[in-house]
Amino acid sequence: MSEEYQGKRSWAEPYKIKVVEPIKMTTREYREQAIKEAGYNTFLLRSDDVYIDLLTDSGTNAMSDRQWAGIMLGDEAYAGSRNFYYLEDNVRKYYGMPYFVPTHQGRAAEHMISRILIKPGDYIPGNMYFTTTRAHQELAGGIFVDVIIDEAHDPEDEHPFKGNVDIAKLDALVERVGAAKIPYVCMAGPVNMAGGQPFSMENLRAVKAWCDKHSVRLWFDATRATENAYFIKQREAGYQDKTIAEILKEICSCFEGLWISAKKDLMVNIGGFLATRDAEVFEKARNMVVLFEGLHTYGGLAGRDMEAMARGIEEMVDYDTIRARIGQVEYCGRQLERFGVPIVRPIGGHAVFLDAKKILAHIPQEQFPAQTLTAEIYIDSGVRSMERGIVSAGRDKDTGQDKKPELELVRLTFPRRVYTQAHIDVMVESIANVYQNRKKVRGLKMVYEPEFLRFFQARFERV
Ligand code: F0G
């Protein structure tokens, strides 16, 4: 008997596939061995041994034919490449920042801005930490202070803007240390470590007013800003009819400057930049970039990379493109919920975050439940995910003790335009299987710990 058509109109990706990249299929035994050799750290796996790679959305995107065509137009002159000027024009047009310095990726821009603005002993409030951002703030002698709203630390709280800053926490900090010790407030959106959660325009305006009142600068980690713009359009009154480009421009208008890792929103494989309306900061960054990255018209990038970035900026603000991206993440989250797998709510922009604290409730945080879960998922199906819990949080700079974050998560991050809904179905089935057999899983112990950003290279053994 045929079903009645109920008027539903599905949507799909606004692109089709022109080139494919075959992936290797492996057995469970093979993967048991591979993850053991990788010290139970998914960062240390060979990508050839991975079936569906959800480690990160960083630099793992599929470029469009228009971006690939642009690669052939690379002007590889040492100075004054035409691709630089095209990119500079687009940074002005879409981010509204007059001054711009390219860098090879995001953390290079974080390095420069931290060195330029932070003096030893300064405090830098932010809406939750990000690993590389905080590492550079600390290297410059700064002390990171988390001022995100409390709801962000609760995986079940349904607040639509869990990336918001708690103004009372800013007030408390200024009371404690004085505004002179706060070089800038650092806002990211959506907030990676909170589960890809956005801030609202209303909250951003309140933070800006606070900064103006206390003469504190406001800087933006705009790495995934179009996702934040998309959530504002979906969730905040008055933005339904604005374009992603308009909302992005409005967000950026509140900041003195920003940096990005172009490896996300811009859908390229490498790149980053620092952009600002502050002529003094620009002058310093332009001087510094020649020491660490390269001349200020290439900043560690090839001309062709800058061309792909410039074209990526034009594509990233396309509504159908961003809707398909976030729609895919949402589809994955909803499927996992069907199997009862605990995830961070609301479903974020770039990733679905599994609540490892709940899933492996029998494993204490000292035995790395999230790290353990990444290994189990890999063994089950070859799906690669990333720990975002106690390993990523690292040690306290002063006491040397492990930081114990509330959130003990596994991140399933979606490269843009790379995987299909069928890949997601396979991945969801695997995670549902791991979830069903969770009681049998044992924790890990750390047997090697590097000095910086330990999650990248740490090694583990089963307890
Ligand atoms: N800021 C945010 C919010 C990021 O997510 C990243 C990178 C950076 C800065 C640093 O940029 O990697 O180009 O040097 N995030 C990647 C991730 C690594 O997997 O979330 P980068």
Short mmCIF file of C-alpha atoms in Angstrom, two decimals, residues 75-81 290 293-299 301 306:
data_model
loop_
_atom_site.label_atom_id
_atom_site.label_comp_id
_atom_site.label_asym_id
_atom_site.label_seq_id
_atom_site.Cartn_x
_atom_site.Cartn_y
_atom_site.Cartn_z
CA ASP A 75 50.50 34.73 -7.37
CA GLU A 76 53.54 33.42 -5.53
CA ALA A 77 55.46 36.69 -5.47
CA TYR A 78 57.31 37.21 -2.21
CA ALA A 79 55.79 40.66 -1.78
CA GLY A 80 52.48 42.20 -2.77
CA SER A 81 50.75 39.10 -4.15
CA VAL A 290 57.80 39.20 9.73
CA GLU A 293 55.36 34.02 9.96
CA GLY A 294 56.67 35.85 6.91
CA LEU A 295 56.17 39.17 5.13
CA HIS A 296 52.91 40.95 6.01
CA THR A 297 51.50 40.23 2.55
CA TYR A 298 51.69 36.44 2.94
CA GLY A 299 52.12 35.61 6.65
CA LEU A 301 50.80 31.25 3.39
CA MET A 306 45.03 33.30 0.22
#
